PDB file of C-alpha atoms in Angstrom:
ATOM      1  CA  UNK A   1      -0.604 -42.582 -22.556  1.00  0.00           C
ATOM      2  CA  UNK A   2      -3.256 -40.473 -22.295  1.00  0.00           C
ATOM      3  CA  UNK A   3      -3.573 -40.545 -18.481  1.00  0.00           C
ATOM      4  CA  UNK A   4       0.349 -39.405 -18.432  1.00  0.00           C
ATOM      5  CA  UNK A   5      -0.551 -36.219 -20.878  1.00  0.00           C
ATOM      6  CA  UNK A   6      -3.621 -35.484 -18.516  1.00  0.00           C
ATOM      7  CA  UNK A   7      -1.623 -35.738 -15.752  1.00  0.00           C
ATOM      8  CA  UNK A   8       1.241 -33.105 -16.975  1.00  0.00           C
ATOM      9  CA  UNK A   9      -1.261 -30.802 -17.771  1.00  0.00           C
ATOM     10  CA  UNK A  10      -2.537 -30.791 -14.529  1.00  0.00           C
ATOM     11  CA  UNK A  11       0.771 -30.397 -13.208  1.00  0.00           C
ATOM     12  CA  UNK A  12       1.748 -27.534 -15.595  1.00  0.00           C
ATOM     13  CA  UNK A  13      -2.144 -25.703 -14.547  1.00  0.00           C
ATOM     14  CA  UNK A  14      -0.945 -26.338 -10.910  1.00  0.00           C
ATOM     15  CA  UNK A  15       2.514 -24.623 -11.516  1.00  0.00           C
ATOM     16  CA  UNK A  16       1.459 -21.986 -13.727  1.00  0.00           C
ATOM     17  CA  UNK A  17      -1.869 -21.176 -11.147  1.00  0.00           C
ATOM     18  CA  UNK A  18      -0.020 -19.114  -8.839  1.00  0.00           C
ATOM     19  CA  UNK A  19       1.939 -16.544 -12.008  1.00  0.00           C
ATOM     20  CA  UNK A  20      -2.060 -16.047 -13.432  1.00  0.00           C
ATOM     21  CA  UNK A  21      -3.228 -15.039 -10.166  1.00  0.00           C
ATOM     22  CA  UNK A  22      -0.170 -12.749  -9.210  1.00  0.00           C
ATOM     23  CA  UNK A  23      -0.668 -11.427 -13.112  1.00  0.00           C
ATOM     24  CA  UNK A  24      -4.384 -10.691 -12.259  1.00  0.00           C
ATOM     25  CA  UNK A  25      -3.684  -8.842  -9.042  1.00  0.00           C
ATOM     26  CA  UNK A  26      -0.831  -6.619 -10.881  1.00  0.00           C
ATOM     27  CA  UNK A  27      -3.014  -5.295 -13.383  1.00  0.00           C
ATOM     28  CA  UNK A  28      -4.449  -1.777 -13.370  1.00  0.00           C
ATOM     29  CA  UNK A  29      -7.343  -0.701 -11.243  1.00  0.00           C
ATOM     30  CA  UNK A  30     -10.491   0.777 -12.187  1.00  0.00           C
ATOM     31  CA  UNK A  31     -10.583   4.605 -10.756  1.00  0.00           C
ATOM     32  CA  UNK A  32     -13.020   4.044  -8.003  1.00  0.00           C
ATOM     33  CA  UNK A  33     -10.823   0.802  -7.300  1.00  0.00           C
ATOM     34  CA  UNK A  34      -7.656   2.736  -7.026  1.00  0.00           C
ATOM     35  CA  UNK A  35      -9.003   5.343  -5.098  1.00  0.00           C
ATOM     36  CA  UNK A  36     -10.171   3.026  -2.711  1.00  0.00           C
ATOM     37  CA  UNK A  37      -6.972   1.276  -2.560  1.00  0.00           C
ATOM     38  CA  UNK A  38      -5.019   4.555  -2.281  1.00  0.00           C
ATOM     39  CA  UNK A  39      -7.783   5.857   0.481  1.00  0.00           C
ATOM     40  CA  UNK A  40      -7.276   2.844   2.518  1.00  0.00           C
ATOM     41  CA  UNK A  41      -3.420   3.186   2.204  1.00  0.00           C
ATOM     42  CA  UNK A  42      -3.192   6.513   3.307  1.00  0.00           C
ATOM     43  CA  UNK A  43      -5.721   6.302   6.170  1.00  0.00           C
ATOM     44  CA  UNK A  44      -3.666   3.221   7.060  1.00  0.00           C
ATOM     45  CA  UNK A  45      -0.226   4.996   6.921  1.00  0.00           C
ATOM     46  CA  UNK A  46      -1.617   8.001   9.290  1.00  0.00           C
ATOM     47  CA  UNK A  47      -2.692   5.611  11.644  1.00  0.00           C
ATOM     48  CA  UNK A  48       0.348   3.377  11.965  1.00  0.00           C
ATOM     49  CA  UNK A  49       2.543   6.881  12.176  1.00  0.00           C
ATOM     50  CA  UNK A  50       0.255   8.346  14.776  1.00  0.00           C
ATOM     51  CA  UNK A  51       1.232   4.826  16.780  1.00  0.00           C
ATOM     52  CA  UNK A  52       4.540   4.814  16.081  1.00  0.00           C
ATOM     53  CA  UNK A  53       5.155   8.395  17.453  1.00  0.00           C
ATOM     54  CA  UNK A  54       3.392   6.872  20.849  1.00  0.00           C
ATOM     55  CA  UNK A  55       4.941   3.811  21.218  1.00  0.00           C
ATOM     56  CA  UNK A  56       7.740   3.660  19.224  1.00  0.00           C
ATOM     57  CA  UNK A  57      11.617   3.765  21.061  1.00  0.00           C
ATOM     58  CA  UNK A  58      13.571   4.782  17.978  1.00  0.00           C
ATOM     59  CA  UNK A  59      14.324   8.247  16.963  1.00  0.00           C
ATOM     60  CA  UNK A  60      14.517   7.447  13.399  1.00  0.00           C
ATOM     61  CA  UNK A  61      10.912   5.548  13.306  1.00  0.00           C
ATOM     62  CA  UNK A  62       9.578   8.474  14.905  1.00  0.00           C
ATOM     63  CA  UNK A  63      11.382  11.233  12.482  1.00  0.00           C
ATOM     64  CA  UNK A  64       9.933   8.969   9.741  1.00  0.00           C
ATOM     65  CA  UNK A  65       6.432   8.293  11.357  1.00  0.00           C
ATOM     66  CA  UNK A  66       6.059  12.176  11.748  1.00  0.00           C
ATOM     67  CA  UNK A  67       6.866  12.098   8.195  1.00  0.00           C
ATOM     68  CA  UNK A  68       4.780   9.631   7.092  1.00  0.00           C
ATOM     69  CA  UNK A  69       1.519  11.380   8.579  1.00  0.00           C
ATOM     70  CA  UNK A  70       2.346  14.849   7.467  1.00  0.00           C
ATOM     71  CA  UNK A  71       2.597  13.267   3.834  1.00  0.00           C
ATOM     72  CA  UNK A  72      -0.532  10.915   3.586  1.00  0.00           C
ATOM     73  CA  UNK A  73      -2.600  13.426   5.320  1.00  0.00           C
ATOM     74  CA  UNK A  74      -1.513  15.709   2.517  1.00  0.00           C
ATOM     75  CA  UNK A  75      -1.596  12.807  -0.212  1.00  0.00           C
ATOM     76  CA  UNK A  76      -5.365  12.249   1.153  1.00  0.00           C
ATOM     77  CA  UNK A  77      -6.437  15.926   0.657  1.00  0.00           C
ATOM     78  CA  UNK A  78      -4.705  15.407  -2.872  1.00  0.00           C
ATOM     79  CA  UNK A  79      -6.655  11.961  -3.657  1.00  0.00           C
ATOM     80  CA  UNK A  80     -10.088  13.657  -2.404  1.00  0.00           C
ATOM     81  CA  UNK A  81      -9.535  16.312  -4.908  1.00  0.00           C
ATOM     82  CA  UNK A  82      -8.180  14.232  -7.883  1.00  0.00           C
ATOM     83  CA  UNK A  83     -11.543  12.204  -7.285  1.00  0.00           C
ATOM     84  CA  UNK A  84     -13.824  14.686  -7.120  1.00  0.00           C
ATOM     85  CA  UNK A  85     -12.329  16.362 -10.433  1.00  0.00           C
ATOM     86  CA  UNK A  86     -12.468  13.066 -12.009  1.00  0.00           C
ATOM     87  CA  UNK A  87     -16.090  11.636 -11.355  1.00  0.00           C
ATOM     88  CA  UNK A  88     -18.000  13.097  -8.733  1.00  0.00           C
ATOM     89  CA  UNK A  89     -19.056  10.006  -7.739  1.00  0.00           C
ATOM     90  CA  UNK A  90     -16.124   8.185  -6.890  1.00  0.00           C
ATOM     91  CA  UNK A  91     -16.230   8.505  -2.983  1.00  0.00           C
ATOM     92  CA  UNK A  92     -12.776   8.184  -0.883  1.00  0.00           C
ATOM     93  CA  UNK A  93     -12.946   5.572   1.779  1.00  0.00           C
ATOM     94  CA  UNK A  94     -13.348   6.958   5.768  1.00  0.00           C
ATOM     95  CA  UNK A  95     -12.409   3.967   7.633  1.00  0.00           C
ATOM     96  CA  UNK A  96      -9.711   1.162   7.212  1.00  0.00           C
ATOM     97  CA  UNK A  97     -11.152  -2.442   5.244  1.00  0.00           C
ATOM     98  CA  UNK A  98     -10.707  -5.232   7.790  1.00  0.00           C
ATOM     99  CA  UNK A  99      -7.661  -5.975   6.010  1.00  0.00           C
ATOM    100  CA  UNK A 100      -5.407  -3.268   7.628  1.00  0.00           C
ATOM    101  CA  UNK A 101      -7.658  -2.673  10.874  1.00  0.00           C
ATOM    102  CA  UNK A 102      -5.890  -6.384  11.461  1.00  0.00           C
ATOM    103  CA  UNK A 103      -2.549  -4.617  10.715  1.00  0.00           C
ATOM    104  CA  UNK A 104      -3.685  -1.587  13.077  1.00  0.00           C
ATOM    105  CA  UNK A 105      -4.277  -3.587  15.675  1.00  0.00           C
ATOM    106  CA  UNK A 106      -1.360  -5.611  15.574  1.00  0.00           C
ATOM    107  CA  UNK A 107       0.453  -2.568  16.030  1.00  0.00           C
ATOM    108  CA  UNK A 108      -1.410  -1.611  18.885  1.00  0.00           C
ATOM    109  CA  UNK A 109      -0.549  -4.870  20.696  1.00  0.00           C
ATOM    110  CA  UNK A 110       3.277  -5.090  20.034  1.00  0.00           C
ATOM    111  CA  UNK A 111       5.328  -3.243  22.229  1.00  0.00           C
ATOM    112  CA  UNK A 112       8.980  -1.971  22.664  1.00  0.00           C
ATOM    113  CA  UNK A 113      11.315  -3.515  20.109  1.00  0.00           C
ATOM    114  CA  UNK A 114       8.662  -5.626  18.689  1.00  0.00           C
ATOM    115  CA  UNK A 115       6.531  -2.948  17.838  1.00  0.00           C
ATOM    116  CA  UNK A 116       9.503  -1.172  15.999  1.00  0.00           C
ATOM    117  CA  UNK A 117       9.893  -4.319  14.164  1.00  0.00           C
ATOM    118  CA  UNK A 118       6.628  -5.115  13.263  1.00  0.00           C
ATOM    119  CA  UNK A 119       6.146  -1.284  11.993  1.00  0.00           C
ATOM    120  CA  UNK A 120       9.292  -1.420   9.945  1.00  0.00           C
ATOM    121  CA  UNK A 121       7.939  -4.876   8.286  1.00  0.00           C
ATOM    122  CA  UNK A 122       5.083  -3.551   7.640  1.00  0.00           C
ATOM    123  CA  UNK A 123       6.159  -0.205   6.232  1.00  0.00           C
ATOM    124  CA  UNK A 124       8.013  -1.677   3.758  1.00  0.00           C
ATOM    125  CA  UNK A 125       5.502  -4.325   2.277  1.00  0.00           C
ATOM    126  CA  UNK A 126       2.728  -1.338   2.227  1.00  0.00           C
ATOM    127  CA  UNK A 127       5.050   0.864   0.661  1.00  0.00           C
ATOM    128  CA  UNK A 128       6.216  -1.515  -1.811  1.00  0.00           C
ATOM    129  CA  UNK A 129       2.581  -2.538  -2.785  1.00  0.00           C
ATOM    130  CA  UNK A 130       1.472   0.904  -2.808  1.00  0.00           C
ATOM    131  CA  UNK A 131       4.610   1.620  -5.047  1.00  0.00           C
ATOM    132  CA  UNK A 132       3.309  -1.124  -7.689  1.00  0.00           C
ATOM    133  CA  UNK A 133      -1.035  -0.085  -7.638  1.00  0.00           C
ATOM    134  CA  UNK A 134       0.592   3.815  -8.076  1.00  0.00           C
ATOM    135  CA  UNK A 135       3.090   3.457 -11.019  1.00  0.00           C
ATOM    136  CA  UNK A 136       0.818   1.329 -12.816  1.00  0.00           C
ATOM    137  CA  UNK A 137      -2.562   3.478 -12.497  1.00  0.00           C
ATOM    138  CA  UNK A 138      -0.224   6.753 -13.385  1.00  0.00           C
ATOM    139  CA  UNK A 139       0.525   4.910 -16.604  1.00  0.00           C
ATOM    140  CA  UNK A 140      -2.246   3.073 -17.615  1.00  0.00           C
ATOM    141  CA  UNK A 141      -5.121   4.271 -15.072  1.00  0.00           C
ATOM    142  CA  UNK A 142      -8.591   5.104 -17.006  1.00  0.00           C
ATOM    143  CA  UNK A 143      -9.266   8.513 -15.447  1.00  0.00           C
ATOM    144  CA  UNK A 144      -6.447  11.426 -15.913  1.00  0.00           C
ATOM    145  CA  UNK A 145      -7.158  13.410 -12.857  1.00  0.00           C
ATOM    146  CA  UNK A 146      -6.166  10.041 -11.102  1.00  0.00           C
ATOM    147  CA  UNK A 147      -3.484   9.259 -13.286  1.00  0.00           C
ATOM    148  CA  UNK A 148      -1.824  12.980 -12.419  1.00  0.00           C
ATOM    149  CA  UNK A 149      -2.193  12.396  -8.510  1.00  0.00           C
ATOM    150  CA  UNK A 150      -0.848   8.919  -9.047  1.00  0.00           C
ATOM    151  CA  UNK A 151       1.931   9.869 -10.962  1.00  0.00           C
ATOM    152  CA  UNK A 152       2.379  13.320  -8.659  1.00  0.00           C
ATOM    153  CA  UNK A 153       1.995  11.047  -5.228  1.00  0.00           C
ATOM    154  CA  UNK A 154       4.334   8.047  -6.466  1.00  0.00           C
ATOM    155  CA  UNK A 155       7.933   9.885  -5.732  1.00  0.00           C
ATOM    156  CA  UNK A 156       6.622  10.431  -2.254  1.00  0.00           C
ATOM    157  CA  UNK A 157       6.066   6.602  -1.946  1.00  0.00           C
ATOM    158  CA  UNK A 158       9.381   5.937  -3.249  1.00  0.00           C
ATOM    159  CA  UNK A 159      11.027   7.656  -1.096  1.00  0.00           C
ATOM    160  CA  UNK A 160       9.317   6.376   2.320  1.00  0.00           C
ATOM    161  CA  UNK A 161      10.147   3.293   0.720  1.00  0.00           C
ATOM    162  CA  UNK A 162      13.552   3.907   0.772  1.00  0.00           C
ATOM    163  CA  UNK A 163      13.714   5.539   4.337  1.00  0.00           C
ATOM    164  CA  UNK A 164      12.215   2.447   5.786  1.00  0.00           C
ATOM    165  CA  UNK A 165      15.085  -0.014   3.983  1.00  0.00           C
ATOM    166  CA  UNK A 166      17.765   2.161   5.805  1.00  0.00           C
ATOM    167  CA  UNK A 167      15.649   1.833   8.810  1.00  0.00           C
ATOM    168  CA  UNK A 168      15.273  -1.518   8.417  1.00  0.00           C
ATOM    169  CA  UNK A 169      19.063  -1.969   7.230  1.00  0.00           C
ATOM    170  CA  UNK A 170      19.904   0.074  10.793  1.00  0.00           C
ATOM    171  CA  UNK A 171      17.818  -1.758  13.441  1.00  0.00           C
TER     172      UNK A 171
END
């Protein structure tokens, strides 16, 4: 009997592993952690737009990609200052992690229809991820000048979130 109670338990920590994890990663950042997340974003975002306007073949991905740089390059400028007003020390990332340099270069590879594939996929799980690390820093964040630009820069993700659905819905 007792092997058969171990043995459900172990089952049940197996199941239950992945929802502890996945609860872990959805909490709220620490300010220098979101504004390393949210650098990294919008450095990645300029990048992918700047490819997409030289290699994409759609007319909407490039309205959007022109879009999507003029935004982040503004929503940059906005998280520089927000982190500067709230600790001095926080410093905004300069280069992509390894992470999205992959992405970058994945992009770079693809060409034609792929590539506008690819870009679309990855728009939307970027957007979406940067959509859930936003809304919860701009209501539970630990540093207000990051909780403003949070809360000030998550419409703008929301909305490239939904232009890349109909993109996606359309190609």
């Amino acid at each position: 009997m007792p092997r058969i109670k171990t043995l459900i338990l172990a089952c049940l920590a197996l199941l239950l592993a992945p929802a502890l994890a996945q609860a872990q990663l959805t909490g709220t950042l620490s300010g220098p952690k979101f504004v390393e997340a949210a650098g990294i974003a919008d450095r990645f975002e300029i990048e992918a737009g700047r490819l997409a306007l030289e290699k994409s073949e759609s007319p909407q991905i490039k309205i959007f990609a022109t879009r999507l740089v003029a935004d982040h390059t503004h929503a940059l400028a906005g998280l520089k200052a927000a982190a500067a007003k709230a600790d001095g020390q926080i410093v905004v990332p300069t280069a992509l992690d390894a992470k999205h340099e992959v992405k970058i270069e994945q992009l770079k590879a693809a060409t034609g229809a792929d590539f506008d594939t690819l870009f679309v996929q990855m728009q939307t799980s970027v957007h979406d991820a940067a959509i859930g690390i936003f809304a919860s820093f701009a209501k539970e964040g630990d540093q207000t000048a990051l909780k403003d630009y949070a809360a000030q820069a998550l419409p703008m993700l929301e909305r490239h979130f939904e232009q890349v659905k109909q993109i996606q819905i359309r190609t």
